[in-house]
Coordinates of C-alpha atoms and ligand atoms in Angstrom, one line a residue:
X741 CA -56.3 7.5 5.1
X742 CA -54.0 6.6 1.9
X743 CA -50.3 8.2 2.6
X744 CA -49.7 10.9 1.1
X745 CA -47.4 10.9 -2.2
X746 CA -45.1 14.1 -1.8
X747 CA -45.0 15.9 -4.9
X748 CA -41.7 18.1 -6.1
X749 CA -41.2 21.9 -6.1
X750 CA -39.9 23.1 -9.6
X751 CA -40.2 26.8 -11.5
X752 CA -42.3 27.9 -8.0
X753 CA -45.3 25.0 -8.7
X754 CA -45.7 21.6 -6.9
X755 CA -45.5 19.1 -9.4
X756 CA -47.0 15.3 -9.8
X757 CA -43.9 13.1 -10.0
X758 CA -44.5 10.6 -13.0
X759 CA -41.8 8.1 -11.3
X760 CA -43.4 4.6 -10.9
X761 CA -41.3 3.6 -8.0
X762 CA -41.7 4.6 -4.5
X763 CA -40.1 5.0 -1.4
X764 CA -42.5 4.1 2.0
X765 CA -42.4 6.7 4.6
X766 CA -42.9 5.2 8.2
X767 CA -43.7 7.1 11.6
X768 CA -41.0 5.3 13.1
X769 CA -42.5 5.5 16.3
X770 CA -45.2 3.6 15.4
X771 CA -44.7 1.5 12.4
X772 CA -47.7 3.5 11.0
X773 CA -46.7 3.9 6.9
X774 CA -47.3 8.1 6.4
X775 CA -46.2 8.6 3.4
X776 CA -44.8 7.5 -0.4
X777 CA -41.8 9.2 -1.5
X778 CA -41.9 8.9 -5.8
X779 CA -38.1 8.6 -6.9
X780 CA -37.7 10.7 -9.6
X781 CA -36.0 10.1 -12.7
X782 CA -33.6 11.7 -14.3
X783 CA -35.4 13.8 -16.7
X784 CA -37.4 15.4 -13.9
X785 CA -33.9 16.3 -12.6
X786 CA -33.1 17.9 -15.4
X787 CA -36.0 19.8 -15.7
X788 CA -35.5 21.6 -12.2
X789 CA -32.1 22.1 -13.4
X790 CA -33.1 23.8 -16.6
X791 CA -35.6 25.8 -14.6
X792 CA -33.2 27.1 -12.3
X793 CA -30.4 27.5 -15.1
X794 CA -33.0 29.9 -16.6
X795 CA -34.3 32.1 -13.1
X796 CA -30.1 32.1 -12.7
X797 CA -29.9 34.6 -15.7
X798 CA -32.1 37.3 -13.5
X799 CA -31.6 36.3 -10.0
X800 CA -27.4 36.3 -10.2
X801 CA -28.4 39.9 -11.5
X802 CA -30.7 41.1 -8.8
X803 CA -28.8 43.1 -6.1
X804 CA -27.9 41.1 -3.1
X805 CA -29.9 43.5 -0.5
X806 CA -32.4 42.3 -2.7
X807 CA -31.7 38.6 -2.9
X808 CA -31.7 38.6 1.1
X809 CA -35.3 40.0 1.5
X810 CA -37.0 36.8 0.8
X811 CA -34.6 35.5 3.3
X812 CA -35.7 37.6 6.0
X813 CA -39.5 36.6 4.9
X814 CA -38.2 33.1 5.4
X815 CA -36.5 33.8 8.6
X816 CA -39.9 34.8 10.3
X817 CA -42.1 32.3 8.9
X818 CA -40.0 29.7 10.1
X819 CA -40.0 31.3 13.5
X820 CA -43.9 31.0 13.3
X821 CA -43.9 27.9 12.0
X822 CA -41.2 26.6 14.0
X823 CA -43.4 24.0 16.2
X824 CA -45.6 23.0 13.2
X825 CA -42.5 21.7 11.4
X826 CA -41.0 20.8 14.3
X827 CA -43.9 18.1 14.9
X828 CA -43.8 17.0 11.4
X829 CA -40.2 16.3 12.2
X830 CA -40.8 13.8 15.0
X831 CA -43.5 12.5 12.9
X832 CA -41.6 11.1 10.0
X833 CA -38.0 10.7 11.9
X834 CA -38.9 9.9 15.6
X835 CA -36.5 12.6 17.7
X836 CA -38.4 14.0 20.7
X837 CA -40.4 17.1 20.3
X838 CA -37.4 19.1 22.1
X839 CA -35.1 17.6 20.3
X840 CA -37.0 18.5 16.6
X841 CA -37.5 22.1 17.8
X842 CA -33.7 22.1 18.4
X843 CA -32.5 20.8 14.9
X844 CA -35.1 23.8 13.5
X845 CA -33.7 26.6 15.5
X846 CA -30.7 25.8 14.2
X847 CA -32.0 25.5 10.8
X848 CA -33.3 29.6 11.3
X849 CA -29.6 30.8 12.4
X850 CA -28.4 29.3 8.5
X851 CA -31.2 31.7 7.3
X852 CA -30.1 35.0 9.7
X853 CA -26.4 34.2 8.6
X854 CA -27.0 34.6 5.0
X855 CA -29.0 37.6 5.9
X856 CA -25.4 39.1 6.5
X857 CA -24.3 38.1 2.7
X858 CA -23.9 41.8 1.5
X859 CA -20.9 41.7 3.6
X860 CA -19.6 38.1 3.6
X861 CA -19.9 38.5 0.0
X862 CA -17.6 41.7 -0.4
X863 CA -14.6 40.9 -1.9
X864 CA -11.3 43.0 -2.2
X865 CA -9.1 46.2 -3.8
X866 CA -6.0 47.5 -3.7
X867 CA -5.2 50.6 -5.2
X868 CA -1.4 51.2 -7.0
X869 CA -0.5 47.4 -6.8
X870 CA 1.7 48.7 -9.5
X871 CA 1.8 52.6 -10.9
X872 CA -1.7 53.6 -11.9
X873 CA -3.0 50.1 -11.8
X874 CA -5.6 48.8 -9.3
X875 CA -7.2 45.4 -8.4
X876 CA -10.2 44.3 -7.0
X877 CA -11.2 40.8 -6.4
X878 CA -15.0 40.1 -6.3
X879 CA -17.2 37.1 -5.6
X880 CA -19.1 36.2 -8.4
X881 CA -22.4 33.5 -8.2
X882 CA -21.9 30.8 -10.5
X883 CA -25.0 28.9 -11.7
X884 CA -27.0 26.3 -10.1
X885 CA -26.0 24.4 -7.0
X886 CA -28.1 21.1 -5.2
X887 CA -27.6 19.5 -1.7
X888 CA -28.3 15.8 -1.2
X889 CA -29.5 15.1 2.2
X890 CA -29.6 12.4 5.1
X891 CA -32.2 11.2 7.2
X892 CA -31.2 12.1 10.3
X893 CA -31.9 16.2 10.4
X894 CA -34.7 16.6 7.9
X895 CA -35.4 20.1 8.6
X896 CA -32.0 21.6 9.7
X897 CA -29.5 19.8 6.9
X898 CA -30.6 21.9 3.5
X899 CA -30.3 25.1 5.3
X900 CA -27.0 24.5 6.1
X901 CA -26.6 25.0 2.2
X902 CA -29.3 26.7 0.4
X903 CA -29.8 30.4 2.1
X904 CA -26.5 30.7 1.5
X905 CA -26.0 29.7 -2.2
X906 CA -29.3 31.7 -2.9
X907 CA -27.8 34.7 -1.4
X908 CA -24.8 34.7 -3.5
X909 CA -27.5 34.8 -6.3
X910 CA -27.1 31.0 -7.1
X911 CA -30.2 28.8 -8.0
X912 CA -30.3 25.9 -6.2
X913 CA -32.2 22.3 -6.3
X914 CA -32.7 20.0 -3.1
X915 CA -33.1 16.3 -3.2
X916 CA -34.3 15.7 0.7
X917 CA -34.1 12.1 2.3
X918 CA -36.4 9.7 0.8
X919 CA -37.0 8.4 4.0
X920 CA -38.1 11.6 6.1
X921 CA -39.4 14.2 3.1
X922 CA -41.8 15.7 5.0
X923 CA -40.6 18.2 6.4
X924 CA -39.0 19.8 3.3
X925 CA -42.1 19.8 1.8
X926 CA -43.2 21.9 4.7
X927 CA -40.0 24.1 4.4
X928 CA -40.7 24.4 0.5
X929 CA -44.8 26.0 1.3
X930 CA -42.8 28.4 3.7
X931 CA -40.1 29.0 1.0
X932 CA -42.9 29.9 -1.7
X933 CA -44.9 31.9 1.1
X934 CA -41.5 34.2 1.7
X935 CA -41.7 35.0 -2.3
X936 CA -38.2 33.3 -4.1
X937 CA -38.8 34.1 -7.5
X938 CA -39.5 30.8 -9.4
X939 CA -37.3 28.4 -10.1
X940 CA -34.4 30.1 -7.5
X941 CA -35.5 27.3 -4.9
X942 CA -36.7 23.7 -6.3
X943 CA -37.1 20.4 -4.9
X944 CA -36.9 17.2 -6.5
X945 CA -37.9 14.2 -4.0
X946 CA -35.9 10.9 -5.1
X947 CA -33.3 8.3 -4.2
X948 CA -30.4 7.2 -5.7
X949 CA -31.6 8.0 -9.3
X950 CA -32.0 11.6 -8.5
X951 CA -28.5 11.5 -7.1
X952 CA -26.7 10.3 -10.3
X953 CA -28.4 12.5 -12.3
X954 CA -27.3 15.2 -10.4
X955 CA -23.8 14.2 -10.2
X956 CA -24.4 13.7 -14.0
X957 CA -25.9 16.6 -15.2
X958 CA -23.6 19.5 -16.8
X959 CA -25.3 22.0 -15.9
X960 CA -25.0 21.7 -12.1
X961 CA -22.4 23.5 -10.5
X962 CA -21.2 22.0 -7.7
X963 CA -22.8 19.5 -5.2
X964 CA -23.2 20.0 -1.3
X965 CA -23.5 16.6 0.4
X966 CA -24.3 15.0 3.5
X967 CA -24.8 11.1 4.7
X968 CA -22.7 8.0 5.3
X969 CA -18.9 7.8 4.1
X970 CA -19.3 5.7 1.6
X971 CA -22.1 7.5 -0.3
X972 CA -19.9 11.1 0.2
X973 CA -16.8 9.3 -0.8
X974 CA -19.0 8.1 -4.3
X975 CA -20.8 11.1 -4.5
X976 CA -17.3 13.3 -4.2
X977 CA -15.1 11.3 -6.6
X978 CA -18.0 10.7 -9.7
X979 CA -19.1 14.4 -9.3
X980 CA -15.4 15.9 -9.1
X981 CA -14.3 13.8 -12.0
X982 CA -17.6 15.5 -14.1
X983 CA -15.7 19.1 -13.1
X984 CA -17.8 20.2 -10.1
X985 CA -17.1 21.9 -6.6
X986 CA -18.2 19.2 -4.2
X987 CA -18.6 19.2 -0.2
X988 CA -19.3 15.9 1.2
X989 CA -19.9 15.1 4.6
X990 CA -19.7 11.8 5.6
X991 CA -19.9 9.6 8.8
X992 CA -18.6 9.8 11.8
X993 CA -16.8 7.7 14.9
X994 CA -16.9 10.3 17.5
X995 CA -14.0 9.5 20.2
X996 CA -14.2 11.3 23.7
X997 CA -11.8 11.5 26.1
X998 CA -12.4 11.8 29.8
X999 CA -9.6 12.6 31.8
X1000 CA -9.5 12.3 36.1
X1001 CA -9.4 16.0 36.8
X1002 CA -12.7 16.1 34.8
X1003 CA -15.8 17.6 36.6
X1004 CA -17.0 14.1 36.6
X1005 CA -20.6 15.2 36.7
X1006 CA -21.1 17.6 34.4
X1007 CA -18.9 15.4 32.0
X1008 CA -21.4 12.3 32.4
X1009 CA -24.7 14.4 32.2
X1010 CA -22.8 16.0 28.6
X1011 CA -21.8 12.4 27.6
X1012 CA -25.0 10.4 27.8
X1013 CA -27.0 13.7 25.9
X1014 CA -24.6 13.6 23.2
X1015 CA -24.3 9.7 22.9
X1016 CA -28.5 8.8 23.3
X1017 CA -29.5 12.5 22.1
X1018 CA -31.4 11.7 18.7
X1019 CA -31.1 7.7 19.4
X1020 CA -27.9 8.0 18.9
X1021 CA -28.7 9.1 15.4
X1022 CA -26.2 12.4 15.1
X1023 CA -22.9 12.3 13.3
X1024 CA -21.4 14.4 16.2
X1025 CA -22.6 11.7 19.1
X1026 CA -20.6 10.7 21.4
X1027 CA -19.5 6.8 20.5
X1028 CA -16.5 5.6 22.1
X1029 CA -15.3 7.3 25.4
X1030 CA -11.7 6.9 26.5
X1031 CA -11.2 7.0 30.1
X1032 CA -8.1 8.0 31.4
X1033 CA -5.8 6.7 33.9
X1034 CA -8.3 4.9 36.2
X1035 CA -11.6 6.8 35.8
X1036 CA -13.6 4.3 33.8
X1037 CA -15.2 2.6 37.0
X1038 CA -16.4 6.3 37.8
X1039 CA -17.5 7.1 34.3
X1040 CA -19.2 3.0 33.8
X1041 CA -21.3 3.5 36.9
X1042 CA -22.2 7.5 36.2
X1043 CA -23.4 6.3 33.1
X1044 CA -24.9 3.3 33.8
X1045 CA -27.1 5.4 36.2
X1046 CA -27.9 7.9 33.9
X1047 CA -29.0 5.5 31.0
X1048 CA -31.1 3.5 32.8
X1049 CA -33.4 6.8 33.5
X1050 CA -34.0 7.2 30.1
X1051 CA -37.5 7.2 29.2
X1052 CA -37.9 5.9 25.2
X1053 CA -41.0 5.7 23.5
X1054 CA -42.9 8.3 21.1
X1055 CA -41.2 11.2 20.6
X1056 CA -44.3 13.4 20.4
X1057 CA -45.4 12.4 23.9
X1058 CA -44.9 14.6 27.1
X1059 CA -41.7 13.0 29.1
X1060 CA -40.5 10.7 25.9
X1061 CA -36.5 11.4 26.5
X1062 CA -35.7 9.0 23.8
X1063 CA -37.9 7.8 20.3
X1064 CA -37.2 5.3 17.9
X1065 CA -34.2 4.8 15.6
X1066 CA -35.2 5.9 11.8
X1067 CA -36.6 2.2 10.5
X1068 CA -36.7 -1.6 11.1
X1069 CA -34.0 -1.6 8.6
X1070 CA -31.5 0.2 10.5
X1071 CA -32.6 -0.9 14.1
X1072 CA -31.9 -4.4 12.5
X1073 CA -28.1 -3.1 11.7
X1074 CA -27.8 -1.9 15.2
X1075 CA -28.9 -5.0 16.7
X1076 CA -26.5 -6.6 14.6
X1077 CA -24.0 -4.4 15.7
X1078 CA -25.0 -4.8 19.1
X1079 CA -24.4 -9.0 18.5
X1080 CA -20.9 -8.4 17.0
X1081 CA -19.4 -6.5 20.0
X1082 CA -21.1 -9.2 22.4
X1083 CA -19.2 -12.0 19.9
X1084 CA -15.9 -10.1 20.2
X1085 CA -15.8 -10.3 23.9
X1086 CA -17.3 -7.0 25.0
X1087 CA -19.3 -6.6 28.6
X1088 CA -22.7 -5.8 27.7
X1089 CA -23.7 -3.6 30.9
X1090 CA -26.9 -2.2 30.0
X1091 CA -28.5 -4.2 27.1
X1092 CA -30.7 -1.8 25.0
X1093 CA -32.1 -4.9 22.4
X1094 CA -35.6 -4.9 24.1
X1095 CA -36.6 -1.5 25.6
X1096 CA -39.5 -0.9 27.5
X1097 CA -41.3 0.8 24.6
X1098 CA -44.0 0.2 21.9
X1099 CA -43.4 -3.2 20.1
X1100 CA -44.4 -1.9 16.7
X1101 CA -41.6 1.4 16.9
X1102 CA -38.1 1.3 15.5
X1103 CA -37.0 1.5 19.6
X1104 CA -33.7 0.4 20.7
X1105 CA -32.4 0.8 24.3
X1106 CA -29.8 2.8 25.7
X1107 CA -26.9 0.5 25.3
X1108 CA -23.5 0.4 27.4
X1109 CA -20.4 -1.5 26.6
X1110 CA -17.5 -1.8 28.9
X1111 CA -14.0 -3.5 28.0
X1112 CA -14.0 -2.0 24.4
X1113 CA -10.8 -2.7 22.1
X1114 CA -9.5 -0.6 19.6
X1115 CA -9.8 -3.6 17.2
X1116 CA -13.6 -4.9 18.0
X1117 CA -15.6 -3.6 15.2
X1118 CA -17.8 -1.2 17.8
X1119 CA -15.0 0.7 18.3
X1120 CA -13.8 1.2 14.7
X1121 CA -17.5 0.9 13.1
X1122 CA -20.5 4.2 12.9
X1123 CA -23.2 2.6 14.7
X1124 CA -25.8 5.4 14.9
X1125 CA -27.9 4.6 17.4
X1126 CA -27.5 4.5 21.4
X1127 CA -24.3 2.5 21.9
X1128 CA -21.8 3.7 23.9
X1129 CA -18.5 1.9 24.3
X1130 CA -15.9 2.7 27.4
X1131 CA -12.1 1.8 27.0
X1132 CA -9.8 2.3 29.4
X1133 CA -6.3 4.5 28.8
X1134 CA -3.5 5.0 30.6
X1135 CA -2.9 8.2 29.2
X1136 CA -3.6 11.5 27.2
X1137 CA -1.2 10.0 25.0
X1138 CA -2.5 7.2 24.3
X1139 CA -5.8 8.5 24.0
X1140 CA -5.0 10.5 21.3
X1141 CA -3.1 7.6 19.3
X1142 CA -6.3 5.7 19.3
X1143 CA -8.0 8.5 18.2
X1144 CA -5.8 9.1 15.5
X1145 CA -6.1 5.7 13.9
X1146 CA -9.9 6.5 14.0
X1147 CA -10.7 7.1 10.2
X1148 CA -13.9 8.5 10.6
X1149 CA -13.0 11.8 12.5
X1150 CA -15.6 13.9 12.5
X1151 CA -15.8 15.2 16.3
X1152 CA -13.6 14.6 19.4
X1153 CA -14.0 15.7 22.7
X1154 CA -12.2 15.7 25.6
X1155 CA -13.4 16.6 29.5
X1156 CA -10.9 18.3 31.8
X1157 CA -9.9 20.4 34.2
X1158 CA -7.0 21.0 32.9
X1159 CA -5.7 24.0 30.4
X1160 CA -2.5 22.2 29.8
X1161 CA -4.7 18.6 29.0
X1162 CA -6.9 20.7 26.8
X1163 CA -4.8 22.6 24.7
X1164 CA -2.9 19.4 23.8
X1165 CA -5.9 18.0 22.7
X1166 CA -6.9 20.3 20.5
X1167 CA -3.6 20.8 19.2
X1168 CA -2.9 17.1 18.2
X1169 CA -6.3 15.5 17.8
X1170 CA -7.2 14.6 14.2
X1171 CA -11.2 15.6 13.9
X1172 CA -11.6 18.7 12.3
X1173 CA -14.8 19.1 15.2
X1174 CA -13.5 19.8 18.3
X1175 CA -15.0 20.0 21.7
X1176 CA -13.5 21.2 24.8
X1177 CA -16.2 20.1 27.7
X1178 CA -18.4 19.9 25.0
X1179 CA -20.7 17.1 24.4
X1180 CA -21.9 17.6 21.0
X1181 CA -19.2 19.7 19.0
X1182 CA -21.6 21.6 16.9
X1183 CA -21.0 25.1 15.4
X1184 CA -22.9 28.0 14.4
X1185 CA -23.8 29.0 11.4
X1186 CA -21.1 31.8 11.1
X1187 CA -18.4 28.9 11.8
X1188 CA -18.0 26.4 8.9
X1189 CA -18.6 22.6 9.9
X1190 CA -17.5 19.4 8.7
X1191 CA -15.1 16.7 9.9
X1192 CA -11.5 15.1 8.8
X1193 CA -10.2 12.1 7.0
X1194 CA -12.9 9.2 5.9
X1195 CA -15.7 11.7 7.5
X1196 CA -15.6 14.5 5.0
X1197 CA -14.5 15.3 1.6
X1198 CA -13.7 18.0 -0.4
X1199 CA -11.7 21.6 1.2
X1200 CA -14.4 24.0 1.9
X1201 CA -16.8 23.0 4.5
X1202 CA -20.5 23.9 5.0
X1203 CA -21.6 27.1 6.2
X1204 CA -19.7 30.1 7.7
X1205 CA -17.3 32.2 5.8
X1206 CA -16.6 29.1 4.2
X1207 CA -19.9 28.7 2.0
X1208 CA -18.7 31.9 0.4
X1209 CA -16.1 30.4 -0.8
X1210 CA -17.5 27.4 -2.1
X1211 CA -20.7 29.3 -3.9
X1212 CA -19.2 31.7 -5.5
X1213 CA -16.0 31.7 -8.1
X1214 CA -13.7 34.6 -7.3
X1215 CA -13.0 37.2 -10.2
X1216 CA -9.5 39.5 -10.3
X1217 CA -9.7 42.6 -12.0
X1218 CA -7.0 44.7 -12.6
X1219 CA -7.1 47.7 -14.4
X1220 CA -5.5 51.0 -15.8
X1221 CA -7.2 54.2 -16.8
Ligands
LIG1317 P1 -26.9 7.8 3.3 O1 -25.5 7.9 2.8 O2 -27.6 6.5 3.2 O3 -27.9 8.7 2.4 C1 -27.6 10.1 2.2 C2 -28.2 10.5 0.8 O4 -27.5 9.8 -0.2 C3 -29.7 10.3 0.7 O5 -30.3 11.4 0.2 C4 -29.8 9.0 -0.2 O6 -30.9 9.1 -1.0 C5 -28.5 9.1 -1.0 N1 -27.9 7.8 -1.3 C6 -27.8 6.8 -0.4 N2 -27.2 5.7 -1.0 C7 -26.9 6.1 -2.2 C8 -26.2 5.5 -3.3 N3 -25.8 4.2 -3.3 N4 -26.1 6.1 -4.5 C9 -26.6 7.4 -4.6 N5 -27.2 8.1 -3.6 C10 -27.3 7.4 -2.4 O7 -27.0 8.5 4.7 P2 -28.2 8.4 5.7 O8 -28.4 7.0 6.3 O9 -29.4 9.1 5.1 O10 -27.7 9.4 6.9 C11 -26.9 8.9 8.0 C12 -25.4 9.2 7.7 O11 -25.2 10.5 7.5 C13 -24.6 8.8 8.8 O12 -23.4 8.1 8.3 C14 -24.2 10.1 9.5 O13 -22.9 10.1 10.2 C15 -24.1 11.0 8.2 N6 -24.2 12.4 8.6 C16 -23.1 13.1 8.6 C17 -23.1 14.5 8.9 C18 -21.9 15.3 8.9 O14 -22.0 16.5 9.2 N7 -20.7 14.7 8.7 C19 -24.3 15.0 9.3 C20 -25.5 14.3 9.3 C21 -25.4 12.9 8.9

């Protein structure tokens, strides 16, 4: 069969890209080329913007109980659908079926959040803030909003952002991965099914092109953002010098800390799920783990053990713990990755460079470093795949210096026993994630999300209270009768 060529979603229609270039979709799994993603241009960017700059003049204007009802359609139809696009998912990216269905259910609670925006959206009054004179403060929707997304949760990442712009009565455009845009074309039939009005929720499918024209156009509003540092830190400075509200997530360098007292168990079973969960491929993965005052042997050998079990192969397949990295490209940068921490002097303990999976798969190993420095470039560099690096530290102290020379702070964790070692961790630790006993420091939707420093950009993060904020422009009226 030819691969597919995904088509874009604009004014409630699927449209026939006229871009020439294309990106190849692979099932990373098997090498097996699925799809060809057209990179639009410009002007079909700006179409999809016009068309949502024109449903914006009715749908800011349609009451929010409303605005939510298509929501709620959504909601259910994702819970139907939730396998379907969950295999689609591993299709395209490679993440186990478990993991896929994960990212999705996720996904949904973005939707049931925004379901709440009647109230989230209320603003404020004050009655006699001088004599006779009251004030109110109210949220207003301000026009049309995109999200630019990664590759590495194809389903869950533009629901972080768009059910909650649309529910402030925004329009809103999406520009998926190029590499993985399957499953928003699957999310786009269910979004049509659930009955947006045309042209609230469009899709333009593209690459870098599609991102400069949005950071471009006037008529955008503000951009939400999510991929590598670099990228955000582009994306955030061009598109805040063109006047517009921008969130950018970028990478991450997740440090965790495991202290003695530590339920050493439970600890290892939450540190090798976060660290070879997804390959590896999640910015809130564990990366480099900080042992404390003479636990590494303990932590090396738990590890070791438990990596070794992992069973990597197709992530669609019954007992698959572990699938492919995203494409030979990027299995190429870990390997080279792999090679520089080997050159700078690192113990490789469990070499993950030729796994006991399918040779035509993006697969890399589970892969364990021991006698990590701070300086060696696996320790200061995103790696995003399954690399773990140990150091050893004499102290909480000193754990937490190393981590706060870590630029990309997205997530730190630390396992203890104790209150005192935990609430001095969270107090001084730089990442604006933070887990206590937690692998994977991920939020829910009604909490906001995003890291600190190099790893995100902007003030008001995604989701939670905080996409209120960021979607909607806040009016003061004061008045007299
Ligand atoms: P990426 O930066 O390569 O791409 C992200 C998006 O930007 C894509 O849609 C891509 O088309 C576009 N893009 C890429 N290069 C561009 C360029 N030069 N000019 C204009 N647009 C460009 O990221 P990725 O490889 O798709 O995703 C992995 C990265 O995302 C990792 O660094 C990971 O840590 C990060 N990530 C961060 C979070 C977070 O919450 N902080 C969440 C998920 C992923």
């Amino acid at each position: 069969m030819a691969p597919e060529r995904l088509k874009n979603y604009v004014g409630g229609e699927w449209i026939d890209s006229t871009a020439k270039t294309t990106g190849q979709v692979h099932n990373p799994a098997t090498g097996e080329l699925i799809g060809e993603c057209p990179f639009s241009s410009a002007q079909e960017v700006d179409h999809a913007v016009q068309v949502a700059k024109e449903a914006f003049k009715t749908w800011r204007k349609t009451p929010v109980e409303d605005r939510i009802q298509p929501l709620f359609r959504l909601k259910a139809l994702l819970d139907l659908h939730a396998e379907e696009l969950a295999a689609i998912l591993t299709r395209e990216h490679g993440k186990t079926l478990g993991e896929a269905l994960g990212s999705v259910r996720r996904g949904i609670q973005m939707v049931e959040a925004a379901c709440s925006s009647p109230s989230l959206m209320m603003g404020q009054a004050l009655e006699d803030i001088s004599r006779n004179i009251d004030c109110k403060s109210i949220r207003q929707p301000m026009g049309v909003f995109a999200c630019i997304a990664p590759f590495n949760f194809p389903a869950m990442v533009p629901l972080w952002f768009f059910p909650f712009a649309v529910a402030c009565g925004n329009t809103f455009v999406v520009k998926p991965s190029e590499q993985v845009p399957f499953s928003q074309k699957r999310m786009f039939e269910l979004v049509h099914e659930a009955g947006f009005p045309p042209g609230v929720l469009n899709m333009v499918n593209g690459a870098h092109d599609v991102v400069n024209a949005m950071i471009d156009h006037p008529d955008i509003e503000g951009l939400s953002f999510v991929g590598s540092t670099p990228v955000a830190e582009y994306v955030y400075t061009k598109a805040c010098a063109k006047g517009k509200r921008v969130q950018a997530l970028g990478g991450a360098k997740n440090y965790i800390v495991v202290m003695p007292d530590a339920e050493m168990d439970f600890a290892l079973d939450s540190i090798t799920e976060s660290s070879m969960g997804c390959a590896g491929e999640r910015c809130l993965a564990a990366s480099v783990i900080l042992c404390v005052d003479g636990c590494k042997d303990e932590v090396r050998a738990g590890l070791e053990t438990r990596m070794k079990k992992i069973v990597v192969g197709d992530g669609s397949k019954p007992g698959v713990q572990m699938g492919p990295v995203i494409s030979a490209a990027h299995k190429a940068k870990v390997l080279a990755k792999i090679e520089a921490g080997i050159a700078e002097g690192a113990e490789l303990v469990l070499d993950g460079r030729q796994p006991d999976a399918p040779a035509e798969g993006f697969f890399v190993g589970p892969t364990l470093f021991d006698g990590v420095k701070e300086g060696m470039s696996i320790a200061q560099e995103e790696i995003f795949g399954p690399v773990v690096c140990l150091m050893a530290v004499k102290d909480l102290d000193e754990a937490l210096d190393i981590a706060r020379r870590q630029p990309l702070a997205n997530a730190n964790s630390i396992f203890t026993t104790s209150g005192r070692s935990a609430r001095k961790f969270s107090y001084e630790v730089p990442a604006a994630m933070c887990g206590i006993n937690i692998g994977v420091a991920a939020p829910m939707s009604f909490f906001s999300f995003g890291g600190s420093k190099q790893s995100f950009f902007g003030d008001l993060k995604a989701h939670g209270r905080e996409a209120y904020d960021f979607y909607t422009d806040r009016k003061v009226i004061i008045s007299r009768w």
